[in-house]
Amino acid sequence: MVSSEAVPFAKTGGLADVAGALPRELANLGHQVRLVIPRYGTIGDRYGFREWKRIEVPGPAGPVPAVIERSVMPGCDVPVLAIRHDHYFNRAGLYGEAGSDYPDNLDRFAFFCQAVMELVPLLSRGEGEGGEADGGGWTPDLLHAHDWQTALVPVYRRTLYAGQPALAKLRSLFTVHNMGYQGLFPASAYPKTGLGWEWFTPQWLEFYGQLNLLKGGLVSADWLTTVSPTYSREIQTAELGFGLEGVVLERRDRVVGIVNGIDVDQWNPATDPHLPARYSPRDLSGKRTCKEALQREMSLPVRDVPLVGIVSRLSWQKGLDLLAEALPALMNRDLQLVLLGTGEPALEAQFRALRDRFPKQLGLRIGFDEGLAHRIEAGADLFLMPSRYEPCGLTQLASLRYGTVPVVRRTGGLADTVVPYGAGTGSEGPATGFQFQDATPDSLREAVELALLVYADRDRWLKLIRAGMETDVSWAKSARAYAGLYRRMLEGKPRDG
């Protein structure tokens, strides 16, 4: 498992949650897994990394030294291998600082990907200290790379390292978490990859005159995954393919969508230390306590009215502009809304103005607070996600687990994880929330108003709550789907035969 970030070592987004949880769950299923990450300076000494092997990584200007360090994932015995080169990774940020990318990100991650390819034969030969449990004497069947930062791993597997006997049977899987982030660099920077110009073509890494790392992963890996079945289809369209829809469409027989999970120990209303009261599907009394405490925390009157929760980045992608436009009409209903988030300055200002206009109905916290995020999930009655696109989404999964009924736009993982009310669910199982199709303020408002009608019927509302809380949103379910794909991959041939 190759990733540029992974919980708990380094995180900027959902990729880290996936890379931190999936290896652990695969190991629980009996698979042997190694996680490989960069050795960022921000990791520090907290996780017991120790030097295992010194190597030299080929580079355009000559060999570059690297140190392979080892540790294990906290709470389990999955080995973690970190590629250390302080010039590239001992920095304050992972990909940049103060809102700007590091100018040498291509150098950094080309180096990281090639170091991974140098590492694989060392594992097979068992070089270094200790035995198999320490990272030696182990031959991987498959490389699983994530997003543009590691997209050169499957590329190098098929090009610079194609002739190595130790890699002959190695399969590659590439997962796209968000097609909007592609790793674009000018053509003049292409030599930094170490690849010959024969690979800088429209069939490979060239993209309208630029180098596109994500494209390299899409065309070179044996199989591709995205983080939900619906998103796997959406990225084959001009609307959400971000210029690469044709590439994905050509490989549609090798594209699989697998929904992410959440950490059900961290997100558990029966044990959550962030909550003023605990509750479960069998005893929901603590949820009322959480609601009243949340109203007080967000300076709202403690009243028995529908409470809508939102924890989100304030951005166009997340559809928060739709909410801002719909909110005055919604405030005509007897409801309250609490919002935690930060993002685009114009949206932050708009929501501050709305809070001042509706101080008894809108509670606002600009910023991020992990504890408050948990309390909103627990204390709200409804959870709103009006995203224009959402590859998977995680907060709606937490909402289901916390008995907070989600109202979502029908896109990506939101469409796959929330069973809509009143849609003749059939094989999907009982309804767990509400969906709306159009990315418009009116569609959002209509979906919330339908939810409010159902909320007034206590029996129907309790059925929604309990169906959501009984939904399996764990990583164990997702890991079983990945393991099934891995087996399917190993039964076939690598792309280069």
GROMACS .gro file of C-alpha atoms in nm:
model
  497
    1MET     CA    1   0.000   0.000   0.000
    2VAL     CA    2   0.170   0.318  -0.122
    3SER     CA    3   0.037   0.656  -0.013
    4SER     CA    4   0.163   1.009   0.036
    5GLU     CA    5  -0.023   1.029   0.369
    6ALA     CA    6  -0.180   0.794   0.621
    7VAL     CA    7  -0.342   0.823   0.963
    8PRO     CA    8  -0.196   0.860   1.223
    9PHE     CA    9   0.139   0.956   1.070
   10ALA     CA   10   0.045   1.240   0.834
   11LYS     CA   11  -0.287   1.379   0.713
   12THR     CA   12  -0.432   1.656   0.498
   13GLY     CA   13  -0.754   1.486   0.389
   14GLY     CA   14  -0.958   1.170   0.340
   15LEU     CA   15  -0.676   0.989   0.159
   16ALA     CA   16  -0.497   0.956   0.492
   17ASP     CA   17  -0.802   0.793   0.650
   18VAL     CA   18  -0.816   0.534   0.372
   19ALA     CA   19  -0.444   0.457   0.375
   20GLY     CA   20  -0.445   0.430   0.753
   21ALA     CA   21  -0.755   0.211   0.786
   22LEU     CA   22  -0.744  -0.021   0.484
   23PRO     CA   23  -0.409  -0.195   0.563
   24ARG     CA   24  -0.528  -0.263   0.917
   25GLU     CA   25  -0.856  -0.417   0.799
   26LEU     CA   26  -0.684  -0.623   0.528
   27ALA     CA   27  -0.450  -0.761   0.794
   28ASN     CA   28  -0.754  -0.851   1.005
   29LEU     CA   29  -0.876  -1.055   0.707
   30GLY     CA   30  -0.548  -1.249   0.706
   31HIS     CA   31  -0.359  -1.064   0.434
   32GLN     CA   32   0.007  -0.960   0.468
   33VAL     CA   33   0.035  -0.586   0.412
   34ARG     CA   34   0.313  -0.328   0.410
   35LEU     CA   35   0.235   0.043   0.410
   36VAL     CA   36   0.491   0.274   0.246
   37ILE     CA   37   0.485   0.650   0.310
   38PRO     CA   38   0.731   0.942   0.291
   39ARG     CA   39   0.919   1.009   0.615
   40TYR     CA   40   0.793   1.362   0.673
   41GLY     CA   41   0.964   1.572   0.937
   42THR     CA   42   0.623   1.636   1.092
   43ILE     CA   43   0.604   1.268   1.193
   44GLY     CA   44   0.875   1.329   1.452
   45ASP     CA   45   0.978   1.056   1.695
   46ARG     CA   46   0.630   0.962   1.817
   47TYR     CA   47   0.593   0.636   1.627
   48GLY     CA   48   0.925   0.464   1.683
   49PHE     CA   49   1.063   0.467   1.329
   50ARG     CA   50   1.412   0.314   1.311
   51GLU     CA   51   1.658   0.280   1.025
   52TRP     CA   52   1.627  -0.046   0.833
   53LYS     CA   53   1.819   0.001   0.508
   54ARG     CA   54   2.014   0.265   0.317
   55ILE     CA   55   1.964   0.274  -0.060
   56GLU     CA   56   2.044   0.491  -0.358
   57VAL     CA   57   1.757   0.592  -0.582
   58PRO     CA   58   1.835   0.658  -0.951
   59GLY     CA   59   1.763   1.014  -1.051
   60PRO     CA   60   1.803   1.230  -1.364
   61ALA     CA   61   2.115   1.392  -1.214
   62GLY     CA   62   2.255   1.074  -1.059
   63PRO     CA   63   2.183   0.853  -0.756
   64VAL     CA   64   2.001   1.011  -0.461
   65PRO     CA   65   2.054   0.860  -0.113
   66ALA     CA   66   1.756   0.746   0.090
   67VAL     CA   67   1.704   0.576   0.424
   68ILE     CA   68   1.426   0.323   0.469
   69GLU     CA   69   1.287   0.340   0.822
   70ARG     CA   70   1.052   0.089   0.983
   71SER     CA   71   0.778   0.094   1.242
   72VAL     CA   72   0.435  -0.061   1.289
   73MET     CA   73   0.088   0.087   1.282
   74PRO     CA   74  -0.027   0.172   1.636
   75GLY     CA   75  -0.257  -0.092   1.777
   76CYS     CA   76  -0.167  -0.362   1.524
   77ASP     CA   77   0.134  -0.532   1.370
   78VAL     CA   78   0.115  -0.397   1.013
   79PRO     CA   79   0.470  -0.290   0.919
   80VAL     CA   80   0.515   0.067   0.799
   81LEU     CA   81   0.812   0.159   0.581
   82ALA     CA   82   0.900   0.527   0.551
   83ILE     CA   83   1.123   0.668   0.274
   84ARG     CA   84   1.352   0.926   0.430
   85HIS     CA   85   1.529   1.203   0.239
   86ASP     CA   86   1.525   1.515   0.451
   87HIS     CA   87   1.586   1.758   0.165
   88TYR     CA   88   1.249   1.655   0.020
   89PHE     CA   89   1.038   1.564   0.320
   90ASN     CA   90   1.164   1.742   0.632
   91ARG     CA   91   0.933   2.041   0.591
   92ALA     CA   92   0.645   2.207   0.772
   93GLY     CA   93   0.387   2.084   0.519
   94LEU     CA   94   0.318   1.774   0.314
   95TYR     CA   95   0.256   1.933  -0.026
   96GLY     CA   96   0.304   2.303   0.038
   97GLU     CA   97   0.275   2.593   0.280
   98ALA     CA   98   0.067   2.910   0.310
   99GLY     CA   99  -0.170   2.797   0.036
  100SER     CA  100   0.104   2.737  -0.223
  101ASP     CA  101   0.241   2.406  -0.348
  102TYR     CA  102   0.610   2.333  -0.307
  103PRO     CA  103   0.776   2.413  -0.643
  104ASP     CA  104   0.969   2.084  -0.636
  105ASN     CA  105   0.671   1.853  -0.578
  106LEU     CA  106   0.746   1.665  -0.900
  107ASP     CA  107   1.104   1.598  -0.784
  108ARG     CA  108   0.979   1.490  -0.441
  109PHE     CA  109   0.717   1.242  -0.549
  110ALA     CA  110   0.904   1.106  -0.853
  111PHE     CA  111   1.182   1.028  -0.606
  112PHE     CA  112   0.936   0.868  -0.363
  113CYS     CA  113   0.778   0.649  -0.632
  114GLN     CA  114   1.112   0.530  -0.765
  115ALA     CA  115   1.231   0.460  -0.410
  116VAL     CA  116   0.926   0.235  -0.369
  117MET     CA  117   1.029   0.039  -0.678
  118GLU     CA  118   1.383   0.003  -0.541
  119LEU     CA  119   1.239  -0.114  -0.209
  120VAL     CA  120   1.027  -0.403  -0.343
  121PRO     CA  121   1.316  -0.635  -0.440
  122LEU     CA  122   1.482  -0.570  -0.102
  123LEU     CA  123   1.171  -0.701   0.071
  124SER     CA  124   1.173  -1.009  -0.147
  125ARG     CA  125   1.539  -1.080  -0.074
  126GLY     CA  126   1.489  -1.033   0.299
  127GLU     CA  127   1.781  -0.794   0.333
  128GLY     CA  128   1.829  -0.605   0.657
  129GLU     CA  129   1.762  -0.692   1.017
  130GLY     CA  130   1.511  -0.938   1.151
  131GLY     CA  131   1.270  -1.169   0.979
  132GLU     CA  132   0.948  -1.142   0.786
  133ALA     CA  133   0.767  -0.948   1.060
  134ASP     CA  134   1.034  -0.679   1.041
  135GLY     CA  135   0.994  -0.624   0.668
  136GLY     CA  136   1.237  -0.883   0.528
  137GLY     CA  137   1.185  -1.207   0.340
  138TRP     CA  138   0.849  -1.112   0.199
  139THR     CA  139   0.742  -1.103  -0.166
  140PRO     CA  140   0.441  -0.884  -0.246
  141ASP     CA  141   0.185  -0.991  -0.505
  142LEU     CA  142   0.045  -0.645  -0.562
  143LEU     CA  143   0.122  -0.273  -0.540
  144HIS     CA  144  -0.173  -0.053  -0.445
  145ALA     CA  145  -0.102   0.317  -0.512
  146HIS     CA  146  -0.324   0.617  -0.434
  147ASP     CA  147  -0.372   0.951  -0.613
  148TRP     CA  148  -0.134   1.157  -0.825
  149GLN     CA  149   0.149   1.164  -0.570
  150THR     CA  150   0.204   0.787  -0.617
  151ALA     CA  151   0.081   0.754  -0.978
  152LEU     CA  152   0.436   0.701  -1.105
  153VAL     CA  153   0.453   0.369  -0.915
  154PRO     CA  154   0.248   0.178  -1.178
  155VAL     CA  155   0.419   0.382  -1.451
  156TYR     CA  156   0.766   0.281  -1.333
  157ARG     CA  157   0.645  -0.078  -1.292
  158ARG     CA  158   0.571  -0.087  -1.666
  159THR     CA  159   0.869   0.116  -1.787
  160LEU     CA  160   1.196   0.158  -1.596
  161TYR     CA  161   1.145  -0.162  -1.392
  162ALA     CA  162   0.965  -0.379  -1.648
  163GLY     CA  163   1.257  -0.618  -1.696
  164GLN     CA  164   1.328  -0.703  -1.333
  165PRO     CA  165   1.261  -1.073  -1.254
  166ALA     CA  166   1.160  -0.988  -0.894
  167LEU     CA  167   0.875  -0.773  -1.029
  168ALA     CA  168   0.762  -0.996  -1.315
  169LYS     CA  169   0.444  -1.119  -1.145
  170LEU     CA  170   0.369  -0.800  -0.953
  171ARG     CA  171   0.023  -0.653  -1.023
  172SER     CA  172  -0.065  -0.286  -0.977
  173LEU     CA  173  -0.385  -0.116  -0.861
  174PHE     CA  174  -0.435   0.260  -0.873
  175THR     CA  175  -0.705   0.437  -0.670
  176VAL     CA  176  -0.836   0.782  -0.762
  177HIS     CA  177  -0.980   0.969  -0.466
  178ASN     CA  178  -1.063   1.291  -0.652
  179MET     CA  179  -1.020   1.347  -1.027
  180GLY     CA  180  -0.991   1.720  -0.966
  181TYR     CA  181  -0.633   1.678  -0.839
  182GLN     CA  182  -0.413   1.549  -1.119
  183GLY     CA  183  -0.050   1.642  -1.055
  184LEU     CA  184  -0.002   1.872  -1.355
  185PHE     CA  185   0.346   2.002  -1.441
  186PRO     CA  186   0.496   2.179  -1.744
  187ALA     CA  187   0.643   1.965  -2.020
  188SER     CA  188   0.984   2.118  -1.948
  189ALA     CA  189   0.980   1.940  -1.611
  190TYR     CA  190   0.918   1.597  -1.766
  191PRO     CA  191   1.286   1.483  -1.752
  192LYS     CA  192   1.260   1.489  -1.372
  193THR     CA  193   1.057   1.169  -1.396
  194GLY     CA  194   1.359   0.983  -1.535
  195LEU     CA  195   1.143   0.849  -1.819
  196GLY     CA  196   1.228   0.859  -2.188
  197TRP     CA  197   1.042   1.094  -2.417
  198GLU     CA  198   0.868   0.797  -2.582
  199TRP     CA  199   0.635   0.796  -2.284
  200PHE     CA  200   0.544   1.164  -2.320
  201THR     CA  201   0.262   1.106  -2.568
  202PRO     CA  202  -0.119   1.147  -2.564
  203GLN     CA  203  -0.144   0.772  -2.499
  204TRP     CA  204   0.069   0.802  -2.186
  205LEU     CA  205   0.172   1.101  -1.974
  206GLU     CA  206   0.116   1.398  -2.204
  207PHE     CA  207  -0.200   1.602  -2.143
  208TYR     CA  208  -0.259   1.905  -2.367
  209GLY     CA  209   0.112   1.984  -2.368
  210GLN     CA  210   0.159   1.921  -1.995
  211LEU     CA  211   0.278   1.632  -1.781
  212ASN     CA  212  -0.017   1.468  -1.603
  213LEU     CA  213   0.083   1.221  -1.331
  214LEU     CA  214  -0.272   1.107  -1.255
  215LYS     CA  215  -0.315   1.014  -1.621
  216GLY     CA  216  -0.002   0.804  -1.595
  217GLY     CA  217  -0.156   0.600  -1.316
  218LEU     CA  218  -0.483   0.562  -1.506
  219VAL     CA  219  -0.322   0.425  -1.821
  220SER     CA  220  -0.050   0.209  -1.664
  221ALA     CA  221  -0.207   0.025  -1.368
  222ASP     CA  222  -0.357  -0.321  -1.416
  223TRP     CA  223  -0.681  -0.214  -1.248
  224LEU     CA  224  -0.833   0.113  -1.128
  225THR     CA  225  -1.061   0.194  -0.838
  226THR     CA  226  -1.247   0.498  -0.718
  227VAL     CA  227  -1.411   0.553  -0.381
  228SER     CA  228  -1.772   0.480  -0.477
  229PRO     CA  229  -1.956   0.299  -0.761
  230THR     CA  230  -2.144   0.612  -0.869
  231TYR     CA  231  -1.824   0.818  -0.881
  232SER     CA  232  -1.661   0.548  -1.096
  233ARG     CA  233  -1.931   0.620  -1.355
  234GLU     CA  234  -1.928   0.998  -1.306
  235ILE     CA  235  -1.556   1.025  -1.389
  236GLN     CA  236  -1.637   0.879  -1.731
  237THR     CA  237  -1.838   1.193  -1.812
  238ALA     CA  238  -1.729   1.538  -1.925
  239GLU     CA  239  -1.892   1.693  -1.618
  240LEU     CA  240  -1.670   1.517  -1.362
  241GLY     CA  241  -1.388   1.363  -1.565
  242PHE     CA  242  -1.184   1.686  -1.558
  243GLY     CA  243  -1.054   1.619  -1.909
  244LEU     CA  244  -0.960   1.256  -1.840
  245GLU     CA  245  -1.304   1.105  -1.897
  246GLY     CA  246  -1.193   0.951  -2.228
  247VAL     CA  247  -0.899   0.779  -2.059
  248VAL     CA  248  -1.124   0.626  -1.795
  249LEU     CA  249  -1.390   0.536  -2.050
  250GLU     CA  250  -1.137   0.337  -2.252
  251ARG     CA  251  -1.056   0.135  -1.938
  252ARG     CA  252  -1.410   0.105  -1.803
  253ASP     CA  253  -1.385  -0.276  -1.792
  254ARG     CA  254  -1.101  -0.236  -1.537
  255VAL     CA  255  -1.263   0.035  -1.319
  256VAL     CA  256  -1.428  -0.059  -0.989
  257GLY     CA  257  -1.596   0.167  -0.733
  258ILE     CA  258  -1.559   0.070  -0.366
  259VAL     CA  259  -1.710   0.292  -0.097
  260ASN     CA  260  -1.485   0.399   0.189
  261GLY     CA  261  -1.567   0.315   0.549
  262ILE     CA  262  -1.518   0.498   0.876
  263ASP     CA  263  -1.349   0.400   1.199
  264VAL     CA  264  -1.645   0.262   1.393
  265ASP     CA  265  -1.449   0.270   1.717
  266GLN     CA  266  -1.376   0.642   1.679
  267TRP     CA  267  -1.730   0.712   1.556
  268ASN     CA  268  -1.947   0.531   1.810
  269PRO     CA  269  -2.225   0.716   1.995
  270ALA     CA  270  -2.222   0.451   2.267
  271THR     CA  271  -1.861   0.529   2.368
  272ASP     CA  272  -1.772   0.868   2.213
  273PRO     CA  273  -1.578   1.073   2.473
  274HIS     CA  274  -1.668   1.401   2.296
  275LEU     CA  275  -2.039   1.366   2.379
  276PRO     CA  276  -2.224   1.485   2.692
  277ALA     CA  277  -2.431   1.163   2.684
  278ARG     CA  278  -2.403   0.825   2.512
  279TYR     CA  279  -2.675   0.638   2.326
  280SER     CA  280  -2.741   0.337   2.101
  281PRO     CA  281  -3.014   0.213   1.863
  282ARG     CA  282  -3.179   0.038   2.159
  283ASP     CA  283  -3.168   0.344   2.386
  284LEU     CA  284  -3.182   0.682   2.211
  285SER     CA  285  -3.247   0.889   2.524
  286GLY     CA  286  -2.890   1.025   2.526
  287LYS     CA  287  -2.945   1.181   2.183
  288ARG     CA  288  -3.193   1.431   2.327
  289THR     CA  289  -2.933   1.529   2.588
  290CYS     CA  290  -2.677   1.578   2.308
  291LYS     CA  291  -2.923   1.795   2.116
  292GLU     CA  292  -2.995   2.025   2.409
  293ALA     CA  293  -2.624   2.054   2.492
  294LEU     CA  294  -2.547   2.140   2.128
  295GLN     CA  295  -2.812   2.410   2.123
  296ARG     CA  296  -2.655   2.568   2.431
  297GLU     CA  297  -2.301   2.534   2.290
  298MET     CA  298  -2.405   2.708   1.967
  299SER     CA  299  -2.595   2.986   2.153
  300LEU     CA  300  -2.938   2.875   2.030
  301PRO     CA  301  -3.257   2.860   2.239
  302VAL     CA  302  -3.311   2.512   2.382
  303ARG     CA  303  -3.632   2.421   2.201
  304ASP     CA  304  -3.787   2.099   2.067
  305VAL     CA  305  -3.758   2.191   1.699
  306PRO     CA  306  -3.581   2.011   1.410
  307LEU     CA  307  -3.207   2.078   1.433
  308VAL     CA  308  -3.009   2.058   1.107
  309GLY     CA  309  -2.633   1.999   1.129
  310ILE     CA  310  -2.354   2.072   0.879
  311VAL     CA  311  -1.982   2.003   0.911
  312SER     CA  312  -1.816   2.101   0.586
  313ARG     CA  313  -1.557   2.293   0.396
  314LEU     CA  314  -1.727   2.615   0.284
  315SER     CA  315  -1.682   2.580  -0.090
  316TRP     CA  316  -1.856   2.566  -0.425
  317GLN     CA  317  -1.781   2.192  -0.454
  318LYS     CA  318  -1.959   2.125  -0.125
  319GLY     CA  319  -2.265   2.321  -0.240
  320LEU     CA  320  -2.255   2.562   0.053
  321ASP     CA  321  -2.346   2.850  -0.178
  322LEU     CA  322  -2.672   2.665  -0.252
  323LEU     CA  323  -2.742   2.647   0.119
  324ALA     CA  324  -2.665   3.016   0.169
  325GLU     CA  325  -2.917   3.103  -0.101
  326ALA     CA  326  -3.184   2.863   0.029
  327LEU     CA  327  -3.139   2.946   0.395
  328PRO     CA  328  -3.363   3.256   0.424
  329ALA     CA  329  -3.660   3.055   0.291
  330LEU     CA  330  -3.580   2.766   0.524
  331MET     CA  331  -3.570   3.003   0.820
  332ASN     CA  332  -3.944   3.061   0.764
  333ARG     CA  333  -3.987   2.709   0.897
  334ASP     CA  334  -3.967   2.641   1.270
  335LEU     CA  335  -3.618   2.489   1.268
  336GLN     CA  336  -3.260   2.555   1.377
  337LEU     CA  337  -2.934   2.499   1.191
  338VAL     CA  338  -2.577   2.463   1.320
  339LEU     CA  339  -2.277   2.496   1.088
  340LEU     CA  340  -1.912   2.418   1.152
  341GLY     CA  341  -1.663   2.487   0.874
  342THR     CA  342  -1.410   2.709   0.708
  343GLY     CA  343  -1.324   2.783   0.347
  344GLU     CA  344  -1.389   3.049   0.087
  345PRO     CA  345  -1.382   3.396   0.248
  346ALA     CA  346  -1.692   3.515   0.059
  347LEU     CA  347  -1.894   3.221   0.190
  348GLU     CA  348  -1.765   3.270   0.543
  349ALA     CA  349  -1.879   3.633   0.528
  350GLN     CA  350  -2.216   3.532   0.383
  351PHE     CA  351  -2.285   3.288   0.664
  352ARG     CA  352  -2.175   3.541   0.927
  353ALA     CA  353  -2.430   3.784   0.784
  354LEU     CA  354  -2.698   3.515   0.790
  355ARG     CA  355  -2.613   3.431   1.150
  356ASP     CA  356  -2.656   3.797   1.243
  357ARG     CA  357  -2.988   3.801   1.058
  358PHE     CA  358  -3.119   3.480   1.223
  359PRO     CA  359  -2.940   3.464   1.561
  360LYS     CA  360  -3.204   3.239   1.722
  361GLN     CA  361  -3.205   2.987   1.439
  362LEU     CA  362  -2.849   2.972   1.301
  363GLY     CA  363  -2.550   2.870   1.510
  364LEU     CA  364  -2.216   2.923   1.334
  365ARG     CA  365  -1.858   2.829   1.412
  366ILE     CA  366  -1.596   2.930   1.154
  367GLY     CA  367  -1.297   2.697   1.183
  368PHE     CA  368  -1.263   2.332   1.273
  369ASP     CA  369  -1.310   2.157   1.606
  370GLU     CA  370  -1.296   1.776   1.615
  371GLY     CA  371  -1.499   1.751   1.935
  372LEU     CA  372  -1.767   1.986   1.806
  373ALA     CA  373  -1.787   1.786   1.482
  374HIS     CA  374  -1.875   1.479   1.689
  375ARG     CA  375  -2.128   1.673   1.896
  376ILE     CA  376  -2.301   1.805   1.583
  377GLU     CA  377  -2.322   1.451   1.444
  378ALA     CA  378  -2.482   1.338   1.770
  379GLY     CA  379  -2.697   1.639   1.858
  380ALA     CA  380  -2.854   1.723   1.522
  381ASP     CA  381  -3.171   1.560   1.389
  382LEU     CA  382  -3.076   1.599   1.022
  383PHE     CA  383  -2.737   1.628   0.854
  384LEU     CA  384  -2.711   1.825   0.529
  385MET     CA  385  -2.462   1.759   0.245
  386PRO     CA  386  -2.556   1.948  -0.075
  387SER     CA  387  -2.231   1.870  -0.261
  388ARG     CA  388  -2.204   1.934  -0.633
  389TYR     CA  389  -1.975   1.633  -0.645
  390GLU     CA  390  -1.856   1.403  -0.370
  391PRO     CA  391  -1.633   1.107  -0.465
  392CYS     CA  392  -1.727   0.923  -0.146
  393GLY     CA  393  -1.794   1.142   0.156
  394LEU     CA  394  -1.738   1.035   0.515
  395THR     CA  395  -1.955   1.262   0.727
  396GLN     CA  396  -2.278   1.109   0.595
  397LEU     CA  397  -2.148   0.769   0.713
  398ALA     CA  398  -2.092   0.910   1.060
  399SER     CA  399  -2.442   1.063   1.046
  400LEU     CA  400  -2.595   0.724   0.978
  401ARG     CA  401  -2.407   0.573   1.269
  402TYR     CA  402  -2.518   0.856   1.500
  403GLY     CA  403  -2.886   0.839   1.407
  404THR     CA  404  -2.875   1.180   1.241
  405VAL     CA  405  -3.073   1.146   0.919
  406PRO     CA  406  -2.873   1.266   0.614
  407VAL     CA  407  -3.015   1.492   0.343
  408VAL     CA  408  -2.776   1.470   0.048
  409ARG     CA  409  -2.743   1.554  -0.316
  410ARG     CA  410  -2.758   1.245  -0.541
  411THR     CA  411  -2.393   1.231  -0.647
  412GLY     CA  412  -2.091   1.006  -0.597
  413GLY     CA  413  -2.070   0.824  -0.266
  414LEU     CA  414  -2.367   1.017  -0.128
  415ALA     CA  415  -2.591   0.843  -0.382
  416ASP     CA  416  -2.440   0.505  -0.292
  417THR     CA  417  -2.458   0.527   0.087
  418VAL     CA  418  -2.790   0.700   0.163
  419VAL     CA  419  -3.103   0.501   0.072
  420PRO     CA  420  -3.361   0.766  -0.023
  421TYR     CA  421  -3.696   0.792   0.151
  422GLY     CA  422  -4.003   0.711  -0.057
  423ALA     CA  423  -3.816   0.565  -0.355
  424GLY     CA  424  -3.940   0.205  -0.342
  425THR     CA  425  -3.608   0.088  -0.205
  426GLY     CA  426  -3.645  -0.283  -0.281
  427SER     CA  427  -3.309  -0.462  -0.266
  428GLU     CA  428  -3.137  -0.150  -0.129
  429GLY     CA  429  -3.302  -0.208   0.206
  430PRO     CA  430  -3.498   0.035   0.422
  431ALA     CA  431  -3.468   0.409   0.367
  432THR     CA  432  -3.198   0.585   0.567
  433GLY     CA  433  -3.224   0.946   0.449
  434PHE     CA  434  -3.322   1.189   0.174
  435GLN     CA  435  -3.172   1.274  -0.165
  436PHE     CA  436  -3.220   1.552  -0.418
  437GLN     CA  437  -3.104   1.558  -0.780
  438ASP     CA  438  -3.049   1.915  -0.900
  439ALA     CA  439  -2.773   2.137  -0.763
  440THR     CA  440  -3.014   2.425  -0.702
  441PRO     CA  441  -3.135   2.607  -0.390
  442ASP     CA  442  -3.494   2.504  -0.466
  443SER     CA  443  -3.412   2.132  -0.486
  444LEU     CA  444  -3.218   2.154  -0.160
  445ARG     CA  445  -3.503   2.337   0.012
  446GLU     CA  446  -3.763   2.086  -0.114
  447ALA     CA  447  -3.558   1.793   0.019
  448VAL     CA  448  -3.527   1.955   0.362
  449GLU     CA  449  -3.900   2.030   0.367
  450LEU     CA  450  -3.981   1.666   0.287
  451ALA     CA  451  -3.752   1.560   0.572
  452LEU     CA  452  -3.934   1.800   0.806
  453LEU     CA  453  -4.269   1.643   0.712
  454VAL     CA  454  -4.137   1.297   0.797
  455TYR     CA  455  -3.975   1.430   1.115
  456ALA     CA  456  -4.324   1.527   1.238
  457ASP     CA  457  -4.424   1.158   1.227
  458ARG     CA  458  -4.229   1.011   1.518
  459ASP     CA  459  -4.274   0.647   1.417
  460ARG     CA  460  -4.152   0.699   1.061
  461TRP     CA  461  -3.862   0.911   1.187
  462LEU     CA  462  -3.751   0.645   1.434
  463LYS     CA  463  -3.750   0.388   1.153
  464LEU     CA  464  -3.514   0.612   0.953
  465ILE     CA  465  -3.288   0.662   1.256
  466ARG     CA  466  -3.263   0.293   1.340
  467ALA     CA  467  -3.213   0.185   0.976
  468GLY     CA  468  -2.921   0.427   0.952
  469MET     CA  469  -2.766   0.318   1.279
  470GLU     CA  470  -2.786  -0.048   1.172
  471THR     CA  471  -2.611   0.019   0.837
  472ASP     CA  472  -2.262  -0.131   0.812
  473VAL     CA  473  -2.036   0.170   0.751
  474SER     CA  474  -1.720  -0.002   0.876
  475TRP     CA  475  -1.390  -0.039   0.697
  476ALA     CA  476  -1.425  -0.417   0.736
  477LYS     CA  477  -1.695  -0.417   0.466
  478SER     CA  478  -1.480  -0.208   0.229
  479ALA     CA  479  -1.173  -0.423   0.296
  480ARG     CA  480  -1.363  -0.736   0.193
  481ALA     CA  481  -1.450  -0.569  -0.137
  482TYR     CA  482  -1.085  -0.475  -0.197
  483ALA     CA  483  -0.972  -0.827  -0.108
  484GLY     CA  484  -1.216  -0.966  -0.364
  485LEU     CA  485  -1.071  -0.736  -0.629
  486TYR     CA  486  -0.715  -0.832  -0.534
  487ARG     CA  487  -0.800  -1.200  -0.584
  488ARG     CA  488  -0.954  -1.119  -0.921
  489MET     CA  489  -0.638  -0.930  -1.022
  490LEU     CA  490  -0.408  -1.213  -0.922
  491GLU     CA  491  -0.603  -1.457  -1.138
  492GLY     CA  492  -0.525  -1.249  -1.446
  493LYS     CA  493  -0.209  -1.133  -1.617
  494PRO     CA  494  -0.028  -0.804  -1.564
  495ARG     CA  495  -0.091  -0.547  -1.836
  496ASP     CA  496   0.257  -0.600  -1.982
  497GLY     CA  497   0.216  -0.979  -1.973
   0.00000   0.00000   0.00000
